[in-house]
Amino acid sequence: MVITKTRSPIRSNVGLKAVMAVTGILLALFLIAHMLGNLKVFTGETSFDHYAHWLRDIGKPLLPGVWFLWILRTGLVVAVVAHIVAATVLARRARAARPVKYAHRKKVNGSYAARTMRWGGVIILLFVIYHLLDLTTGTLNPVGDASKPYGNVVADFAPERWYVTLFYTLAILAVGFHLRHGAFSAFRSLGQQTPRGERRARTAALVFAVLLCAGYLVVPFAVLTGLVS
């Protein structure tokens, strides 16, 4: 009698794609909320500082201190790790299913975004680490004062720190490529596979990625040019 092991549904290709979809949606929602919060910098120092301090007080008195933020951060870390693991496993299975490489075959499959997902992911990971050390812990920030969120942002993207703005821009563009590819893939999974449907999906994914990138980049460049000071 031969006993065969059955693969857990979540470890199947369908299950892993579902993990990528769910975690991708959660991360996209966080990015949208975070972007909207960042844009409050244009409402002035008092308003922005009030918003930043309010984030630390969410959940009181049920939760002490900044517990809500740490619960949120933990959830985001879990979502990111699950997203990366699922993507890596699926990529390895795809390569294993096509073991024969054609020496003279051009890379015509996949968009530019799809071919640069790996390096984009590395840039994003490095940026997230820097961002946490910069504006979360204040370790790498010129001000680094948790009581002055507005001052931390202005000091971070000051003209003399143009290299920070450059790194931030590269990271956000990498996020944009990820979002464009991920959103398009999600639309296709939902059934947009006709030529007209794919055109709409590509347009919707591009618009979403561009708007999100613009929303994030407008803040550092506003500080860099003196619009926010």
mmCIF file of N, CA and C in Angstrom, residues 119-223:
data_model
loop_
_atom_site.group_PDB
_atom_site.id
_atom_site.type_symbol
_atom_site.label_atom_id
_atom_site.label_comp_id
_atom_site.label_asym_id
_atom_site.label_seq_id
_atom_site.Cartn_x
_atom_site.Cartn_y
_atom_site.Cartn_z
ATOM 1 N N TRP A 119 15.090 42.961 -8.121
ATOM 2 C CA TRP A 119 15.923 44.082 -7.693
ATOM 3 C C TRP A 119 15.081 45.180 -7.055
ATOM 4 N N GLY A 120 13.883 45.360 -7.563
ATOM 5 C CA GLY A 120 12.991 46.332 -6.941
ATOM 6 C C GLY A 120 12.681 45.950 -5.510
ATOM 7 N N GLY A 121 12.496 44.652 -5.267
ATOM 8 C CA GLY A 121 12.231 44.178 -3.917
ATOM 9 C C GLY A 121 13.400 44.434 -2.980
ATOM 10 N N VAL A 122 14.632 44.273 -3.489
ATOM 11 C CA VAL A 122 15.825 44.544 -2.683
ATOM 12 C C VAL A 122 15.885 46.019 -2.300
ATOM 13 N N ILE A 123 15.617 46.903 -3.270
ATOM 14 C CA ILE A 123 15.636 48.346 -3.006
ATOM 15 C C ILE A 123 14.586 48.703 -1.966
ATOM 16 N N ILE A 124 13.391 48.140 -2.109
ATOM 17 C CA ILE A 124 12.299 48.429 -1.174
ATOM 18 C C ILE A 124 12.656 47.948 0.225
ATOM 19 N N LEU A 125 13.243 46.751 0.334
ATOM 20 C CA LEU A 125 13.619 46.207 1.636
ATOM 21 C C LEU A 125 14.646 47.098 2.320
ATOM 22 N N LEU A 126 15.672 47.526 1.577
ATOM 23 C CA LEU A 126 16.686 48.416 2.145
ATOM 24 C C LEU A 126 16.075 49.743 2.570
ATOM 25 N N PHE A 127 15.136 50.241 1.760
ATOM 26 C CA PHE A 127 14.493 51.507 2.086
ATOM 27 C C PHE A 127 13.646 51.391 3.347
ATOM 28 N N VAL A 128 12.903 50.299 3.479
ATOM 29 C CA VAL A 128 12.057 50.107 4.665
ATOM 30 C C VAL A 128 12.922 50.094 5.926
ATOM 31 N N ILE A 129 14.071 49.408 5.871
ATOM 32 C CA ILE A 129 14.977 49.373 7.019
ATOM 33 C C ILE A 129 15.468 50.783 7.348
ATOM 34 N N TYR A 130 15.886 51.515 6.307
ATOM 35 C CA TYR A 130 16.369 52.881 6.524
ATOM 36 C C TYR A 130 15.251 53.781 7.044
ATOM 37 N N HIS A 131 14.073 53.627 6.463
ATOM 38 C CA HIS A 131 12.927 54.465 6.837
ATOM 39 C C HIS A 131 12.567 54.276 8.310
ATOM 40 N N LEU A 132 12.617 53.036 8.789
ATOM 41 C CA LEU A 132 12.321 52.766 10.190
ATOM 42 C C LEU A 132 13.365 53.388 11.110
ATOM 43 N N LEU A 133 14.641 53.289 10.709
ATOM 44 C CA LEU A 133 15.714 53.873 11.512
ATOM 45 C C LEU A 133 15.704 55.396 11.443
ATOM 46 N N ASP A 134 15.107 55.929 10.399
ATOM 47 C CA ASP A 134 15.094 57.368 10.183
ATOM 48 C C ASP A 134 13.908 58.045 10.868
ATOM 49 N N LEU A 135 12.700 57.718 10.436
ATOM 50 C CA LEU A 135 11.522 58.434 10.908
ATOM 51 C C LEU A 135 10.723 57.696 11.982
ATOM 52 N N THR A 136 11.086 56.443 12.269
ATOM 53 C CA THR A 136 10.390 55.712 13.338
ATOM 54 C C THR A 136 11.196 55.757 14.634
ATOM 55 N N THR A 137 12.433 55.291 14.583
ATOM 56 C CA THR A 137 13.273 55.320 15.786
ATOM 57 C C THR A 137 14.037 56.639 15.915
ATOM 58 N N GLY A 138 14.219 57.357 14.795
ATOM 59 C CA GLY A 138 14.943 58.628 14.827
ATOM 60 C C GLY A 138 16.445 58.479 14.864
ATOM 61 N N THR A 139 16.942 57.245 14.747
ATOM 62 C CA THR A 139 18.376 56.987 14.850
ATOM 63 C C THR A 139 19.181 57.711 13.775
ATOM 64 N N LEU A 140 18.680 57.721 12.546
ATOM 65 C CA LEU A 140 19.409 58.318 11.432
ATOM 66 C C LEU A 140 18.872 59.691 11.028
ATOM 67 N N ASN A 141 17.926 60.213 11.799
ATOM 68 C CA ASN A 141 17.337 61.506 11.466
ATOM 69 C C ASN A 141 18.131 62.640 12.111
ATOM 70 N N PRO A 142 18.351 63.757 11.393
ATOM 71 C CA PRO A 142 19.104 64.885 11.960
ATOM 72 C C PRO A 142 18.485 65.446 13.236
ATOM 73 N N VAL A 143 17.152 65.392 13.345
ATOM 74 C CA VAL A 143 16.469 65.865 14.543
ATOM 75 C C VAL A 143 16.219 64.698 15.499
ATOM 76 N N GLY A 144 15.517 63.679 14.998
ATOM 77 C CA GLY A 144 15.301 62.470 15.781
ATOM 78 C C GLY A 144 14.519 62.682 17.052
ATOM 79 N N ASP A 145 13.587 63.640 17.030
ATOM 80 C CA ASP A 145 12.773 63.947 18.201
ATOM 81 C C ASP A 145 11.349 63.468 17.958
ATOM 82 N N ALA A 146 10.921 62.460 18.710
ATOM 83 C CA ALA A 146 9.588 61.882 18.514
ATOM 84 C C ALA A 146 8.481 62.889 18.758
ATOM 85 N N SER A 147 8.756 63.927 19.518
ATOM 86 C CA SER A 147 7.740 64.942 19.801
ATOM 87 C C SER A 147 7.605 65.974 18.686
ATOM 88 N N LYS A 148 8.483 65.889 17.673
ATOM 89 C CA LYS A 148 8.469 66.858 16.568
ATOM 90 C C LYS A 148 8.455 66.146 15.216
ATOM 91 N N PRO A 149 7.380 65.448 14.885
ATOM 92 C CA PRO A 149 7.307 64.711 13.619
ATOM 93 C C PRO A 149 7.505 65.610 12.393
ATOM 94 N N TYR A 150 6.882 66.785 12.417
ATOM 95 C CA TYR A 150 7.010 67.714 11.283
ATOM 96 C C TYR A 150 8.474 68.123 11.110
ATOM 97 N N GLY A 151 9.131 68.451 12.211
ATOM 98 C CA GLY A 151 10.538 68.838 12.148
ATOM 99 C C GLY A 151 11.415 67.708 11.639
ATOM 100 N N ASN A 152 11.087 66.475 11.993
ATOM 101 C CA ASN A 152 11.851 65.323 11.508
ATOM 102 C C ASN A 152 11.755 65.194 9.992
ATOM 103 N N VAL A 153 10.539 65.383 9.451
ATOM 104 C CA VAL A 153 10.331 65.272 8.004
ATOM 105 C C VAL A 153 11.080 66.376 7.261
ATOM 106 N N VAL A 154 10.972 67.615 7.755
ATOM 107 C CA VAL A 154 11.636 68.751 7.102
ATOM 108 C C VAL A 154 13.151 68.575 7.134
ATOM 109 N N ALA A 155 13.685 68.129 8.273
ATOM 110 C CA ALA A 155 15.126 67.924 8.381
ATOM 111 C C ALA A 155 15.602 66.770 7.502
ATOM 112 N N ASP A 156 14.756 65.777 7.355
ATOM 113 C CA ASP A 156 15.130 64.583 6.598
ATOM 114 C C ASP A 156 15.354 64.881 5.120
ATOM 115 N N PHE A 157 14.469 65.707 4.542
ATOM 116 C CA PHE A 157 14.540 65.968 3.103
ATOM 117 C C PHE A 157 15.071 67.364 2.786
ATOM 118 N N ALA A 158 15.854 67.918 3.694
ATOM 119 C CA ALA A 158 16.456 69.234 3.468
ATOM 120 C C ALA A 158 17.350 69.194 2.232
ATOM 121 N N PRO A 159 17.516 70.341 1.543
ATOM 122 C CA PRO A 159 18.311 70.372 0.303
ATOM 123 C C PRO A 159 19.693 69.744 0.427
ATOM 124 N N GLU A 160 20.366 69.956 1.568
ATOM 125 C CA GLU A 160 21.715 69.405 1.729
ATOM 126 C C GLU A 160 21.712 67.888 1.865
ATOM 127 N N ARG A 161 20.536 67.327 2.124
ATOM 128 C CA ARG A 161 20.403 65.864 2.204
ATOM 129 C C ARG A 161 19.705 65.337 0.947
ATOM 130 N N TRP A 162 20.120 65.818 -0.204
ATOM 131 C CA TRP A 162 19.513 65.451 -1.485
ATOM 132 C C TRP A 162 19.626 63.954 -1.757
ATOM 133 N N TYR A 163 20.675 63.340 -1.226
ATOM 134 C CA TYR A 163 20.880 61.906 -1.442
ATOM 135 C C TYR A 163 19.777 61.075 -0.786
ATOM 136 N N VAL A 164 19.214 61.588 0.325
ATOM 137 C CA VAL A 164 18.101 60.903 0.972
ATOM 138 C C VAL A 164 16.871 60.963 0.066
ATOM 139 N N THR A 165 16.625 62.142 -0.503
ATOM 140 C CA THR A 165 15.494 62.296 -1.423
ATOM 141 C C THR A 165 15.670 61.412 -2.651
ATOM 142 N N LEU A 166 16.911 61.297 -3.132
ATOM 143 C CA LEU A 166 17.185 60.443 -4.297
ATOM 144 C C LEU A 166 16.890 58.987 -3.975
ATOM 145 N N PHE A 167 17.356 58.517 -2.825
ATOM 146 C CA PHE A 167 17.110 57.128 -2.411
ATOM 147 C C PHE A 167 15.618 56.892 -2.218
ATOM 148 N N TYR A 168 14.944 57.860 -1.607
ATOM 149 C CA TYR A 168 13.500 57.775 -1.398
ATOM 150 C C TYR A 168 12.781 57.665 -2.740
ATOM 151 N N THR A 169 13.216 58.466 -3.706
ATOM 152 C CA THR A 169 12.587 58.453 -5.029
ATOM 153 C C THR A 169 12.757 57.100 -5.707
ATOM 154 N N LEU A 170 13.968 56.558 -5.661
ATOM 155 C CA LEU A 170 14.222 55.247 -6.273
ATOM 156 C C LEU A 170 13.355 54.169 -5.627
ATOM 157 N N ALA A 171 13.233 54.230 -4.307
ATOM 158 C CA ALA A 171 12.429 53.231 -3.597
ATOM 159 C C ALA A 171 10.956 53.349 -3.965
ATOM 160 N N ILE A 172 10.451 54.575 -4.038
ATOM 161 C CA ILE A 172 9.041 54.765 -4.381
ATOM 162 C C ILE A 172 8.769 54.333 -5.824
ATOM 163 N N LEU A 173 9.701 54.601 -6.722
ATOM 164 C CA LEU A 173 9.529 54.148 -8.107
ATOM 165 C C LEU A 173 9.518 52.620 -8.169
ATOM 166 N N ALA A 174 10.361 51.989 -7.355
ATOM 167 C CA ALA A 174 10.356 50.520 -7.300
ATOM 168 C C ALA A 174 9.011 50.014 -6.791
ATOM 169 N N VAL A 175 8.467 50.692 -5.783
ATOM 170 C CA VAL A 175 7.134 50.349 -5.281
ATOM 171 C C VAL A 175 6.098 50.504 -6.384
ATOM 172 N N GLY A 176 6.236 51.579 -7.179
ATOM 173 C CA GLY A 176 5.304 51.819 -8.273
ATOM 174 C C GLY A 176 5.313 50.702 -9.296
ATOM 175 N N PHE A 177 6.516 50.223 -9.665
ATOM 176 C CA PHE A 177 6.612 49.115 -10.611
ATOM 177 C C PHE A 177 5.959 47.860 -10.031
ATOM 178 N N HIS A 178 6.197 47.612 -8.729
ATOM 179 C CA HIS A 178 5.582 46.465 -8.078
ATOM 180 C C HIS A 178 4.060 46.566 -8.106
ATOM 181 N N LEU A 179 3.553 47.746 -7.775
ATOM 182 C CA LEU A 179 2.102 47.943 -7.726
ATOM 183 C C LEU A 179 1.485 47.807 -9.118
ATOM 184 N N ARG A 180 2.140 48.372 -10.100
ATOM 185 C CA ARG A 180 1.609 48.285 -11.466
ATOM 186 C C ARG A 180 1.516 46.828 -11.905
ATOM 187 N N HIS A 181 2.583 46.073 -11.694
ATOM 188 C CA HIS A 181 2.577 44.666 -12.094
ATOM 189 C C HIS A 181 1.587 43.863 -11.259
ATOM 190 N N GLY A 182 1.574 44.124 -9.935
ATOM 191 C CA GLY A 182 0.687 43.369 -9.052
ATOM 192 C C GLY A 182 -0.776 43.654 -9.317
ATOM 193 N N ALA A 183 -1.108 44.934 -9.527
ATOM 194 C CA ALA A 183 -2.501 45.297 -9.798
ATOM 195 C C ALA A 183 -2.964 44.708 -11.127
ATOM 196 N N PHE A 184 -2.103 44.745 -12.130
ATOM 197 C CA PHE A 184 -2.467 44.171 -13.434
ATOM 198 C C PHE A 184 -2.697 42.669 -13.313
ATOM 199 N N SER A 185 -1.821 41.994 -12.564
ATOM 200 C CA SER A 185 -1.981 40.549 -12.363
ATOM 201 C C SER A 185 -3.274 40.243 -11.623
ATOM 202 N N ALA A 186 -3.605 41.103 -10.644
ATOM 203 C CA ALA A 186 -4.843 40.902 -9.889
ATOM 204 C C ALA A 186 -6.064 41.050 -10.788
ATOM 205 N N PHE A 187 -6.053 42.073 -11.652
ATOM 206 C CA PHE A 187 -7.165 42.270 -12.575
ATOM 207 C C PHE A 187 -7.317 41.072 -13.517
ATOM 208 N N ARG A 188 -6.187 40.544 -13.967
ATOM 209 C CA ARG A 188 -6.237 39.370 -14.847
ATOM 210 C C ARG A 188 -6.817 38.169 -14.113
ATOM 211 N N SER A 189 -6.430 38.008 -12.861
ATOM 212 C CA SER A 189 -6.948 36.889 -12.072
ATOM 213 C C SER A 189 -8.449 36.995 -11.872
ATOM 214 N N LEU A 190 -8.964 38.228 -11.914
ATOM 215 C CA LEU A 190 -10.398 38.446 -11.741
ATOM 216 C C LEU A 190 -11.170 38.256 -13.046
ATOM 217 N N GLY A 191 -10.453 37.882 -14.099
ATOM 218 C CA GLY A 191 -11.133 37.558 -15.350
ATOM 219 C C GLY A 191 -10.933 38.528 -16.489
ATOM 220 N N GLN A 192 -10.109 39.550 -16.300
ATOM 221 C CA GLN A 192 -9.870 40.520 -17.373
ATOM 222 C C GLN A 192 -8.825 39.972 -18.347
ATOM 223 N N GLN A 193 -9.244 39.033 -19.191
ATOM 224 C CA GLN A 193 -8.288 38.386 -20.085
ATOM 225 C C GLN A 193 -8.625 38.583 -21.562
ATOM 226 N N THR A 194 -9.660 39.343 -21.842
ATOM 227 C CA THR A 194 -9.934 39.695 -23.225
ATOM 228 C C THR A 194 -9.006 40.851 -23.602
ATOM 229 N N PRO A 195 -8.735 41.063 -24.885
ATOM 230 C CA PRO A 195 -7.867 42.180 -25.289
ATOM 231 C C PRO A 195 -8.331 43.516 -24.727
ATOM 232 N N ARG A 196 -9.638 43.772 -24.789
ATOM 233 C CA ARG A 196 -10.158 45.036 -24.257
ATOM 234 C C ARG A 196 -10.024 45.090 -22.740
ATOM 235 N N GLY A 197 -10.298 43.951 -22.084
ATOM 236 C CA GLY A 197 -10.179 43.887 -20.629
ATOM 237 C C GLY A 197 -8.746 44.082 -20.173
ATOM 238 N N GLU A 198 -7.778 43.513 -20.916
ATOM 239 C CA GLU A 198 -6.378 43.668 -20.543
ATOM 240 C C GLU A 198 -5.924 45.108 -20.716
ATOM 241 N N ARG A 199 -6.404 45.773 -21.757
ATOM 242 C CA ARG A 199 -6.041 47.181 -21.947
ATOM 243 C C ARG A 199 -6.549 48.018 -20.783
ATOM 244 N N ARG A 200 -7.789 47.742 -20.377
ATOM 245 C CA ARG A 200 -8.345 48.475 -19.232
ATOM 246 C C ARG A 200 -7.572 48.160 -17.953
ATOM 247 N N ALA A 201 -7.204 46.894 -17.790
ATOM 248 C CA ALA A 201 -6.466 46.505 -16.595
ATOM 249 C C ALA A 201 -5.098 47.181 -16.552
ATOM 250 N N ARG A 202 -4.421 47.226 -17.692
ATOM 251 C CA ARG A 202 -3.114 47.892 -17.749
ATOM 252 C C ARG A 202 -3.247 49.378 -17.425
ATOM 253 N N THR A 203 -4.286 50.005 -17.958
ATOM 254 C CA THR A 203 -4.491 51.432 -17.715
ATOM 255 C C THR A 203 -4.802 51.697 -16.250
ATOM 256 N N ALA A 204 -5.698 50.895 -15.682
ATOM 257 C CA ALA A 204 -6.077 51.068 -14.279
ATOM 258 C C ALA A 204 -4.873 50.847 -13.363
ATOM 259 N N ALA A 205 -4.075 49.817 -13.645
ATOM 260 C CA ALA A 205 -2.895 49.531 -12.824
ATOM 261 C C ALA A 205 -1.881 50.664 -12.926
ATOM 262 N N LEU A 206 -1.697 51.190 -14.143
ATOM 263 C CA LEU A 206 -0.740 52.283 -14.338
ATOM 264 C C LEU A 206 -1.190 53.546 -13.612
ATOM 265 N N VAL A 207 -2.472 53.887 -13.730
ATOM 266 C CA VAL A 207 -3.001 55.088 -13.073
ATOM 267 C C VAL A 207 -2.850 54.971 -11.562
ATOM 268 N N PHE A 208 -3.182 53.818 -11.023
ATOM 269 C CA PHE A 208 -3.071 53.597 -9.583
ATOM 270 C C PHE A 208 -1.626 53.770 -9.124
ATOM 271 N N ALA A 209 -0.688 53.154 -9.844
ATOM 272 C CA ALA A 209 0.722 53.232 -9.457
ATOM 273 C C ALA A 209 1.249 54.661 -9.563
ATOM 274 N N VAL A 210 0.872 55.368 -10.625
ATOM 275 C CA VAL A 210 1.347 56.742 -10.814
ATOM 276 C C VAL A 210 0.815 57.668 -9.723
ATOM 277 N N LEU A 211 -0.480 57.541 -9.405
ATOM 278 C CA LEU A 211 -1.075 58.389 -8.372
ATOM 279 C C LEU A 211 -0.430 58.140 -7.012
ATOM 280 N N LEU A 212 -0.190 56.865 -6.691
ATOM 281 C CA LEU A 212 0.411 56.560 -5.410
ATOM 282 C C LEU A 212 1.845 57.081 -5.336
ATOM 283 N N CYS A 213 2.606 56.891 -6.412
ATOM 284 C CA CYS A 213 3.983 57.395 -6.441
ATOM 285 C C CYS A 213 4.002 58.915 -6.306
ATOM 286 N N ALA A 214 3.109 59.580 -7.026
ATOM 287 C CA ALA A 214 3.053 61.038 -6.962
ATOM 288 C C ALA A 214 2.706 61.503 -5.552
ATOM 289 N N GLY A 215 1.775 60.801 -4.914
ATOM 290 C CA GLY A 215 1.383 61.163 -3.560
ATOM 291 C C GLY A 215 2.517 61.047 -2.561
ATOM 292 N N TYR A 216 3.385 60.074 -2.757
ATOM 293 C CA TYR A 216 4.524 59.908 -1.863
ATOM 294 C C TYR A 216 5.660 60.882 -2.201
ATOM 295 N N LEU A 217 5.915 61.101 -3.479
ATOM 296 C CA LEU A 217 7.059 61.912 -3.872
ATOM 297 C C LEU A 217 6.834 63.405 -3.703
ATOM 298 N N VAL A 218 5.583 63.846 -3.665
ATOM 299 C CA VAL A 218 5.314 65.274 -3.557
ATOM 300 C C VAL A 218 5.822 65.836 -2.223
ATOM 301 N N VAL A 219 5.848 65.023 -1.178
ATOM 302 C CA VAL A 219 6.290 65.507 0.136
ATOM 303 C C VAL A 219 7.794 65.802 0.162
ATOM 304 N N PRO A 220 8.671 64.844 -0.165
ATOM 305 C CA PRO A 220 10.105 65.156 -0.130
ATOM 306 C C PRO A 220 10.507 66.273 -1.088
ATOM 307 N N PHE A 221 9.876 66.325 -2.253
ATOM 308 C CA PHE A 221 10.242 67.379 -3.205
ATOM 309 C C PHE A 221 9.703 68.735 -2.779
ATOM 310 N N ALA A 222 8.595 68.738 -2.024
ATOM 311 C CA ALA A 222 8.097 70.000 -1.471
ATOM 312 C C ALA A 222 9.080 70.541 -0.437
ATOM 313 N N VAL A 223 9.661 69.650 0.357
ATOM 314 C CA VAL A 223 10.668 70.074 1.336
ATOM 315 C C VAL A 223 11.947 70.489 0.636
#
